[in-house]
Amino acid sequence: MLTPEIQQVVVLMTIIGMMLALFKDWAKPVLIFLAANILFLMFGITSSADMLSGLANESLLSVLLLLVVSDVIRKSGLLDVAFKSLFPKQLTYRGFLLRKATVVTFISGFVNNTPLVAILMPYVYQWCRQKGISPSKVMLPLSYTTILGGTLTLVGTSTNLVVNGFVTQAGFKPLGFFDFTMAGMGVASVGILYVVFIMPKFLPDRKGLLENYNQSLREYIVETRIAKNSPLIDKTIEQAGLRHLKGLYLAEIIRGDELIPAVAPTEKLEEGDVLIFAGETETIVDLLQSNPGLSLPGSILKGGKEKANVVECIVSAQSSLIGQTFRDSNFRALFNASVVAVSRNGERVRGKLGELVLEQGDLLLLMTGHDFDERSNASNDIFVINRLKDITNFSPLKSALLGISIVAAFVLSAVGFFTLFKALLIILCVIGLLNFGRYNELKASLDLDLFFVLALSLGFAKAMHNSGLDATIASGIQESALQLNHPVALLFIVYLATNVLSMLVSNKAGVAIMFPVTVSLLKLMNIAEPTPYFLAIAFAGSAEFMTPYGYQTNLMVYGPGGYQFRDYIRAGWVLSVMCMLVSVSILATIYKLW
């Protein structure tokens, strides 16, 4: 059995190693947390019951159910109906930011912010394209406002539910549905004013990838093939009607190993010829629909088995597809989508699309199968920015019933009629009765990696407590807090330490480290009311604006917005300071700590 001193050294070295591994992205977070917990188990610092206790934590299970409910809301079309009329073209830039910030902040208080950003990105991109505004001027504000909205209620973000899981696990009174609201409203209000009136000065007006696309419409490349028995075989380009296409031209023909770059009108077409067209997106879609004897290689529609949508996507900066060809990456099997066309920053893309090596920012025109959304949302490889032919089949009556059920369940949970976990179970039953999604689709929306990270983080906190490391760190912090000799000073220290840890690793890891330390601090300083300090941890864990990696929505807009790491620091540091001052001040006032 190790002495307490050696146990503390083991836990401290594990924390340092874990932070380094998370920062360097050496492995998936779930594997890093698992390795740390196994290490604690092997050294006898925790028991198997400690390690697995998080799997039965009601607040963490609520996170899983909330992800399912959020995904069903996204698919039901409830939010799409609102967003289609939310961003009219006549809005000014600041008017757009104000409307987006207020509406998104409110919705984010009740809907998980990750699927909310995924839903909104196509609408935001479409408005940018209509107005000729760079995506870098609007995408980061979208992420920030969803983060701000998450501070409004217990279900606004998974971080709030994680903190509540720690609270109940430690034997304290659970946090209420609206315990976050007063401070959250202050943070959200100040944040909206910052996003609309100050933040644009810090945002780069970088020539966005989509703006390049708008200026180079003729460089969108589509590959087609002269199929067997096509009526175009043996016809010249002129006779086939492929010479004077509106907004579209035949760039080259690939015939076996031969490339014909300058296609003459008298050139005769042969079976198997690969025709490379360049032109405008809408015209390409029209070409596919008219199907004048042309076929798409590897089309998702082959055999007429599926009804496909046509969507426009962008390859993200973190995409695992970068450096691979469509063929090598097995793109079609990965996303259930076939590549129709590619555009690359106004550059000519030559050759067959299957042999094209993908780069960050490539724009892809895809024909997608029925489960494309689920597959694309499950990765950060590509982001949908436009839906050119979106087929949405949902019953308005069923969607309305779903919306009413969700609101009713949340309200009853908020007033204490039953717990949030029970409310989410009821909503899940309504989803089943209304037949919103098959079992496999609902199962796919469960983020098990996130759940296991959260569950293992509880075991991580237990290791800090069992070894006494939390009390040791708390004693060191206590000296500084006693010198300042004020409970508000401790509130600032707890907030700042959590926020810095969240920036260095992730919000979940930052919360997991700081919670046991905070509990020890409260005991050392004989503080009877712990709630404001627990809320401070939750606010600090969510308010991660200065890096793309600390919060998932920041990472989602990183590639599509064309951002660089320093853009987050420039745009986020002021907001980080404002959120700390406002949230701590309001919490101190509500709980009479002054």
XYZ file of C-alpha atoms in Angstrom:
594
model
C 0.000 0.000 0.000
C 1.461 3.331 -1.029
C 1.829 6.110 1.507
C -0.444 9.165 1.072
C 2.571 11.247 0.022
C 3.510 8.817 -2.781
C -0.150 8.560 -3.844
C -0.277 12.336 -4.189
C 2.873 12.287 -6.325
C 1.372 9.584 -8.566
C -1.885 11.520 -8.990
C -0.056 14.815 -9.618
C 2.248 13.261 -12.238
C -0.790 11.621 -13.864
C -2.560 14.993 -14.032
C 0.486 16.578 -15.676
C 0.793 13.686 -18.130
C -2.918 13.788 -18.897
C -2.850 17.551 -19.521
C 0.152 17.154 -21.834
C -1.511 14.293 -23.718
C -4.734 16.272 -24.141
C -2.871 19.407 -25.212
C -0.706 17.512 -27.717
C -3.692 15.429 -28.880
C -1.703 12.191 -28.545
C -4.850 10.079 -28.252
C -8.593 10.413 -27.942
C -9.674 12.021 -24.636
C -11.615 8.907 -23.635
C -8.433 6.795 -23.923
C -6.410 9.335 -21.933
C -8.983 9.423 -19.112
C -9.231 5.623 -19.172
C -5.440 5.232 -18.917
C -5.354 7.621 -15.933
C -8.132 5.698 -14.150
C -6.440 2.349 -14.792
C -3.226 3.770 -13.329
C -5.079 4.884 -10.184
C -6.682 1.439 -9.928
C -3.355 -0.390 -10.279
C -1.715 1.730 -7.549
C -4.661 1.157 -5.199
C -5.598 4.844 -5.134
C -9.155 4.085 -6.273
C -11.310 0.980 -6.301
C -13.196 -0.498 -9.232
C -16.398 0.884 -7.659
C -14.862 4.384 -7.666
C -13.845 4.006 -11.301
C -17.264 2.782 -12.450
C -19.490 4.907 -10.214
C -19.981 7.525 -12.935
C -21.744 5.024 -15.199
C -24.803 5.155 -12.945
C -24.713 8.907 -12.286
C -28.119 10.371 -13.142
C -26.768 13.743 -14.327
C -24.310 12.099 -16.710
C -26.974 9.780 -18.080
C -29.053 12.920 -18.625
C -26.282 14.195 -20.917
C -26.726 11.115 -23.122
C -30.502 11.511 -23.276
C -30.171 15.232 -23.957
C -27.969 14.481 -26.976
C -30.655 12.164 -28.373
C -33.400 14.752 -27.803
C -31.307 17.515 -29.409
C -30.612 15.345 -32.438
C -34.323 14.540 -32.851
C -35.178 18.264 -32.605
C -32.651 18.918 -35.372
C -34.121 16.222 -37.627
C -37.750 17.161 -36.933
C -37.414 20.488 -38.721
C -38.623 22.492 -35.719
C -35.575 24.758 -35.765
C -35.297 24.832 -39.560
C -38.735 26.421 -39.823
C -37.589 29.248 -37.556
C -34.170 29.729 -39.140
C -35.406 29.919 -42.743
C -37.024 33.286 -42.006
C -34.443 34.400 -39.442
C -31.779 35.779 -41.780
C -33.340 37.827 -44.624
C -30.928 39.300 -47.151
C -31.861 42.909 -46.325
C -30.360 42.703 -42.823
C -27.246 44.795 -42.208
C -24.128 43.130 -40.824
C -24.741 44.354 -37.271
C -28.471 43.659 -37.580
C -27.615 40.120 -38.607
C -25.243 39.689 -35.648
C -27.822 41.088 -33.212
C -30.676 38.902 -34.443
C -28.509 35.804 -34.602
C -27.003 36.425 -31.170
C -30.297 36.994 -29.349
C -32.200 34.106 -30.959
C -29.327 31.614 -30.796
C -28.470 32.519 -27.200
C -32.054 31.867 -26.092
C -32.400 28.561 -27.975
C -28.997 27.376 -26.734
C -30.309 27.593 -23.185
C -32.508 24.568 -23.905
C -30.871 22.783 -26.861
C -27.398 21.241 -26.885
C -25.122 23.751 -28.606
C -23.162 21.318 -30.808
C -26.135 20.218 -32.988
C -27.422 23.809 -32.878
C -24.240 25.080 -34.563
C -24.442 22.229 -37.091
C -28.002 23.281 -37.999
C -27.183 26.991 -38.256
C -23.976 26.858 -40.294
C -25.679 26.397 -43.700
C -28.037 29.338 -43.045
C -25.202 31.587 -41.871
C -23.089 30.669 -44.908
C -25.975 31.304 -47.256
C -26.496 34.786 -45.788
C -22.746 35.490 -46.105
C -22.820 34.501 -49.746
C -25.816 36.720 -50.483
C -24.192 39.720 -48.810
C -20.623 39.091 -49.991
C -19.341 38.998 -46.383
C -16.389 36.828 -45.374
C -17.326 33.804 -43.202
C -14.576 34.827 -40.782
C -16.737 37.805 -39.772
C -19.693 35.678 -38.607
C -18.731 32.081 -37.770
C -16.885 32.707 -34.495
C -19.722 34.914 -33.155
C -22.035 31.962 -33.866
C -19.938 29.683 -31.651
C -19.605 32.277 -28.894
C -23.345 32.967 -28.702
C -24.174 29.266 -28.343
C -21.642 29.072 -25.497
C -23.217 32.135 -23.853
C -26.690 30.636 -24.184
C -25.514 27.427 -22.532
C -25.058 29.330 -19.264
C -28.802 30.077 -18.934
C -30.095 26.746 -17.611
C -28.985 23.392 -16.238
C -29.517 21.755 -19.663
C -27.898 24.552 -21.680
C -24.590 22.739 -21.954
C -23.187 19.362 -20.961
C -20.669 21.156 -18.714
C -23.496 22.274 -16.403
C -24.782 18.709 -16.172
C -21.259 17.411 -15.531
C -20.793 19.816 -12.623
C -24.190 18.743 -11.276
C -23.005 15.153 -11.536
C -19.979 16.004 -9.382
C -22.232 17.840 -6.919
C -24.628 14.915 -6.411
C -21.771 12.395 -6.325
C -20.140 14.374 -3.495
C -23.374 14.334 -1.491
C -24.406 17.966 -1.944
C -27.847 19.256 -2.889
C -28.275 19.044 -6.710
C -28.215 22.265 -8.703
C -31.635 23.478 -9.835
C -32.806 23.965 -13.416
C -32.767 27.777 -13.100
C -29.916 28.191 -10.569
C -27.794 29.326 -13.523
C -30.316 31.761 -14.958
C -29.708 35.038 -13.102
C -25.947 35.018 -13.600
C -26.397 33.457 -17.053
C -28.656 36.292 -18.182
C -26.054 38.839 -17.079
C -23.271 36.975 -18.889
C -25.409 36.490 -22.015
C -26.488 40.151 -22.131
C -22.945 41.486 -21.815
C -21.733 38.829 -24.269
C -24.321 39.775 -26.904
C -23.338 43.462 -26.656
C -19.692 42.459 -27.066
C -20.371 40.134 -30.024
C -22.435 42.755 -31.872
C -20.578 46.010 -31.172
C -16.985 45.199 -30.131
C -16.006 41.764 -31.424
C -16.205 42.663 -35.173
C -13.162 44.923 -34.654
C -11.105 41.893 -33.574
C -12.345 39.527 -36.282
C -10.229 39.098 -39.420
C -11.797 40.146 -42.700
C -9.980 37.283 -44.306
C -10.896 36.445 -47.855
C -13.132 33.517 -47.010
C -13.150 30.223 -48.814
C -16.769 30.691 -49.773
C -16.086 34.203 -51.055
C -13.362 32.766 -53.302
C -15.893 30.265 -54.530
C -18.368 33.028 -55.400
C -15.720 34.855 -57.421
C -14.692 31.678 -59.255
C -17.937 29.944 -60.072
C -16.537 28.633 -63.362
C -13.892 26.706 -61.452
C -16.371 24.331 -59.786
C -15.476 21.016 -61.419
C -17.854 18.113 -62.077
C -16.914 14.727 -63.516
C -19.359 12.785 -65.713
C -19.058 9.704 -67.890
C -20.504 8.603 -71.230
C -22.340 5.477 -70.140
C -22.867 2.316 -72.134
C -25.673 2.721 -74.696
C -25.701 6.492 -74.126
C -27.415 8.429 -76.942
C -24.374 10.727 -77.004
C -21.988 8.054 -78.316
C -20.532 8.969 -81.750
C -22.033 12.470 -81.570
C -19.839 15.536 -81.737
C -19.749 18.016 -78.853
C -21.846 20.366 -80.996
C -24.427 17.683 -81.879
C -24.684 16.517 -78.244
C -25.620 20.035 -77.168
C -22.681 20.263 -74.778
C -21.021 23.322 -76.277
C -23.212 26.296 -75.340
C -24.449 25.379 -71.869
C -25.571 28.329 -69.756
C -23.091 28.899 -66.926
C -21.254 25.670 -67.760
C -18.546 24.614 -70.149
C -16.767 21.389 -71.065
C -13.229 21.858 -69.735
C -11.601 18.604 -70.838
C -12.136 14.964 -71.812
C -10.254 12.009 -70.351
C -10.234 9.089 -72.761
C -8.343 6.141 -71.302
C -4.839 7.475 -70.642
C -5.322 10.410 -73.022
C -6.196 13.910 -71.816
C -7.949 16.240 -74.266
C -7.629 19.687 -72.592
C -8.980 21.937 -75.355
C -12.126 20.231 -76.580
C -13.069 21.123 -80.165
C -16.788 21.302 -81.119
C -16.159 18.605 -83.725
C -14.719 16.134 -81.190
C -16.726 12.886 -81.255
C -17.775 11.309 -77.970
C -16.967 7.690 -77.207
C -18.286 5.190 -74.673
C -16.402 5.498 -71.391
C -15.262 9.071 -72.030
C -14.907 11.055 -68.790
C -16.198 14.598 -69.339
C -14.952 17.292 -66.933
C -17.295 20.285 -66.732
C -16.661 23.592 -64.977
C -19.383 26.004 -64.018
C -21.954 27.336 -61.604
C -23.389 25.167 -58.860
C -27.046 25.488 -59.809
C -26.274 24.738 -63.450
C -24.412 21.591 -62.442
C -27.469 20.440 -60.473
C -29.648 21.104 -63.529
C -27.236 19.064 -65.661
C -27.542 16.114 -63.277
C -31.337 16.317 -63.282
C -31.663 16.550 -67.082
C -29.221 13.605 -67.481
C -28.480 13.943 -71.215
C -26.843 10.539 -71.548
C -24.321 11.304 -68.809
C -23.705 9.356 -65.600
C -21.855 10.098 -62.409
C -19.049 7.622 -61.568
C -19.907 5.895 -58.280
C -23.143 7.816 -57.856
C -25.167 7.200 -54.724
C -28.182 6.935 -57.025
C -26.837 3.927 -58.893
C -29.612 1.407 -59.382
C -32.247 3.910 -58.277
C -32.233 2.516 -54.747
C -32.056 5.791 -52.864
C -33.435 9.273 -53.090
C -30.562 11.688 -52.664
C -30.151 15.298 -51.630
C -27.587 17.630 -53.160
C -25.491 19.476 -50.576
C -22.414 21.664 -50.549
C -19.687 20.901 -47.992
C -16.301 22.243 -46.992
C -13.255 20.199 -45.906
C -12.348 21.338 -42.383
C -8.878 22.249 -41.141
C -8.867 19.197 -38.841
C -10.148 16.762 -41.456
C -8.588 13.315 -41.638
C -9.348 13.422 -45.383
C -6.590 15.991 -46.045
C -3.795 14.421 -48.079
C -5.981 11.530 -49.259
C -7.884 10.925 -52.473
C -11.606 10.217 -52.471
C -10.813 6.658 -53.468
C -8.168 6.070 -50.754
C -10.364 7.562 -48.023
C -13.323 5.377 -49.095
C -15.373 8.573 -49.091
C -18.625 7.098 -50.357
C -18.741 4.322 -47.748
C -17.679 6.736 -45.011
C -20.422 9.332 -45.630
C -22.936 7.506 -47.867
C -22.382 10.258 -50.431
C -20.953 10.486 -53.930
C -18.807 13.418 -55.033
C -20.381 15.430 -57.821
C -18.003 18.361 -58.038
C -15.028 20.059 -56.375
C -13.929 23.696 -56.113
C -10.579 24.853 -54.726
C -10.029 28.548 -54.016
C -10.379 29.549 -57.637
C -7.656 27.129 -58.811
C -8.193 24.794 -61.736
C -8.600 21.219 -60.512
C -7.502 18.855 -63.250
C -7.984 15.149 -63.771
C -10.422 12.621 -62.373
C -12.065 13.487 -59.071
C -11.319 10.047 -57.648
C -7.589 10.769 -57.999
C -7.749 14.288 -56.525
C -5.743 14.750 -53.300
C -7.945 16.701 -50.884
C -6.835 19.918 -49.208
C -8.177 22.078 -46.389
C -10.990 24.345 -47.602
C -11.936 22.286 -50.675
C -15.608 22.801 -51.510
C -17.444 19.583 -52.364
C -20.774 19.168 -54.115
C -22.249 15.873 -52.918
C -25.184 13.628 -53.662
C -26.069 12.218 -50.270
C -27.923 9.193 -48.970
C -30.540 9.091 -46.209
C -28.080 8.882 -43.305
C -25.517 11.415 -44.561
C -26.381 13.954 -41.842
C -25.771 11.450 -39.069
C -22.451 10.368 -40.560
C -21.169 13.886 -41.286
C -22.256 15.224 -37.871
C -20.360 12.401 -36.186
C -17.040 13.696 -37.543
C -15.196 16.983 -37.990
C -14.018 16.057 -41.497
C -16.591 18.050 -43.502
C -19.211 20.682 -42.724
C -22.402 21.306 -44.691
C -22.625 24.953 -45.811
C -25.493 24.837 -48.298
C -28.365 22.547 -49.224
C -29.148 22.884 -52.893
C -31.908 20.296 -53.075
C -32.955 19.435 -49.554
C -35.754 16.898 -49.268
C -37.226 17.074 -45.773
C -40.136 14.800 -44.921
C -41.691 15.582 -41.579
C -45.225 16.084 -40.370
C -45.841 19.620 -39.037
C -48.413 18.187 -36.599
C -45.997 15.596 -35.237
C -43.246 18.213 -34.952
C -45.605 20.544 -33.082
C -46.595 17.750 -30.682
C -42.940 16.971 -30.102
C -42.175 20.638 -29.399
C -45.076 20.942 -26.927
C -44.027 17.736 -25.155
C -40.437 18.916 -24.781
C -41.447 22.322 -23.415
C -43.956 20.744 -20.998
C -41.446 18.188 -19.725
C -38.742 20.834 -19.166
C -41.191 23.143 -17.363
C -42.402 20.348 -15.056
C -38.787 19.431 -14.344
C -37.893 23.068 -13.619
C -40.707 23.452 -11.048
C -39.636 20.249 -9.305
C -42.508 17.984 -10.363
C -39.934 15.387 -11.367
C -36.200 15.232 -12.087
C -34.559 16.190 -15.365
C -33.639 12.550 -15.968
C -37.300 11.511 -15.711
C -38.316 14.431 -17.954
C -35.872 13.286 -20.646
C -37.148 9.697 -20.366
C -40.697 10.961 -20.938
C -39.546 12.962 -23.983
C -37.807 9.826 -25.289
C -41.101 7.905 -24.964
C -42.905 10.655 -26.921
C -40.208 10.439 -29.615
C -40.863 6.690 -29.881
C -44.651 7.078 -29.987
C -44.418 9.743 -32.718
C -41.961 7.562 -34.646
C -39.234 10.213 -34.891
C -36.330 8.128 -36.067
C -35.507 4.441 -36.080
C -33.672 2.729 -33.237
C -30.360 2.722 -35.133
C -30.671 6.460 -35.831
C -31.346 7.245 -32.170
C -28.469 5.016 -31.123
C -26.136 6.817 -33.538
C -26.859 10.144 -31.830
C -25.476 8.834 -28.516
C -21.989 10.276 -28.001
C -20.581 7.379 -25.992
C -17.051 8.803 -26.071
C -18.311 11.948 -24.335
C -20.281 9.916 -21.792
C -17.298 7.740 -20.871
C -15.058 10.811 -20.541
C -17.586 12.305 -18.136
C -17.991 9.052 -16.196
C -14.232 8.512 -15.937
C -13.750 12.103 -14.815
C -15.733 11.260 -11.674
C -13.247 8.470 -10.944
C -10.464 10.952 -11.599
C -11.914 13.349 -9.012
C -12.226 10.443 -6.560
C -8.514 9.677 -6.971
C -7.619 13.265 -6.087
C -9.774 13.028 -2.966
C -8.577 9.565 -1.858
C -4.912 10.552 -2.201
C -5.420 13.855 -0.386
C -4.066 15.838 -3.341
C -7.192 17.979 -3.456
C -6.672 18.993 0.189
C -2.974 19.712 -0.420
C -3.705 21.972 -3.396
C -6.581 23.555 -1.477
C -4.223 24.356 1.422
C -1.901 26.164 -0.977
C -4.775 28.145 -2.480
C -6.169 28.803 0.996
C -3.093 30.813 1.957
C -3.679 33.185 -0.953
C -7.407 33.332 -0.247
C -6.830 34.056 3.467
C -4.452 36.886 2.601
C -7.228 38.448 0.564
C -9.588 37.425 3.390
C -12.849 37.555 1.452
C -15.224 34.863 0.098
C -15.506 36.782 -3.171
C -11.753 36.470 -3.585
C -12.119 32.695 -3.303
C -14.889 32.833 -5.906
C -12.534 34.633 -8.296
C -9.747 32.116 -7.623
C -12.025 29.120 -8.283
C -13.350 30.689 -11.496
C -9.944 31.739 -12.831
C -8.241 28.405 -12.083
C -11.049 26.437 -13.779
C -11.052 28.731 -16.801
C -7.280 28.491 -17.293
C -7.369 24.692 -17.003
C -10.211 24.585 -19.549
C -8.085 26.585 -21.985
C -5.052 24.334 -21.507
C -6.868 21.010 -21.881
C -10.663 20.907 -22.195
C -13.626 22.122 -20.189
C -14.429 18.605 -18.956
C -10.864 18.026 -17.716
C -10.681 21.482 -16.136
C -13.906 20.891 -14.212
C -12.778 17.407 -13.147
C -9.554 18.772 -11.651
C -11.018 21.827 -9.947
C -14.161 20.353 -8.379
C -12.483 18.242 -5.651
C -10.032 21.060 -4.949
C -12.948 23.467 -4.493
C -14.753 21.079 -2.120
C -11.613 20.860 0.021
C -11.291 24.653 -0.007
C -14.862 25.050 1.200
C -14.189 22.670 4.091
C -10.920 24.365 5.055
C -12.503 27.807 5.068
C -15.729 26.655 6.766
C -17.983 27.958 3.995
C -21.549 26.782 4.574
C -23.112 27.658 1.194
C -21.221 25.853 -1.624
C -23.654 26.603 -4.487
C -22.046 29.845 -5.823
C -18.653 28.126 -6.019
C -20.075 25.144 -7.899
C -21.827 27.529 -10.291
C -18.554 29.427 -10.747
C -16.892 26.165 -11.846
C -19.685 25.572 -14.378
C -19.524 29.116 -15.780
C -15.722 29.043 -15.994
C -15.724 25.636 -17.690
C -18.143 26.871 -20.350
C -16.587 30.315 -20.922
C -13.754 29.032 -23.115
C -13.356 31.599 -25.870
C -9.592 31.848 -26.360
C -8.756 28.545 -28.096
C -10.390 26.427 -30.815
C -9.840 23.226 -28.806
C -11.325 24.011 -25.394
C -14.910 23.903 -26.642
C -16.370 21.762 -29.439
C -18.329 24.542 -31.189
C -15.128 26.619 -31.435
C -13.510 23.699 -33.246
C -16.523 23.259 -35.542
C -16.195 26.796 -36.975
C -12.379 26.742 -37.118
C -12.058 25.410 -40.681
C -15.258 26.818 -42.249
C -14.449 30.298 -40.907
C -10.890 30.160 -42.231
C -9.546 31.027 -38.767
C -6.093 30.814 -37.268
C -5.271 30.064 -33.631
C -4.404 33.706 -32.868
C -7.868 34.834 -34.036
C -9.408 33.134 -31.001
C -7.022 34.879 -28.616
C -7.640 38.295 -30.183
C -11.425 37.925 -30.245
C -11.868 35.930 -27.044
C -9.702 37.422 -24.301
C -11.907 40.481 -23.725
C -15.052 38.330 -23.585
C -13.346 35.900 -21.180
C -12.531 38.739 -18.767
C -16.033 40.218 -19.099
C -17.718 36.879 -18.366
C -15.557 36.338 -15.287
C -16.281 39.798 -13.853
C -20.014 39.639 -14.568
C -20.671 36.060 -13.417
C -18.626 36.368 -10.220
C -20.198 39.751 -9.379
C -23.760 38.471 -9.871
C -23.140 35.233 -7.964
C -21.561 37.195 -5.101
C -24.570 39.514 -5.019
C -27.215 36.760 -5.174
C -25.547 34.722 -2.421
C -24.579 37.806 -0.349
C -20.828 37.227 -0.357
C -19.816 40.893 -0.473
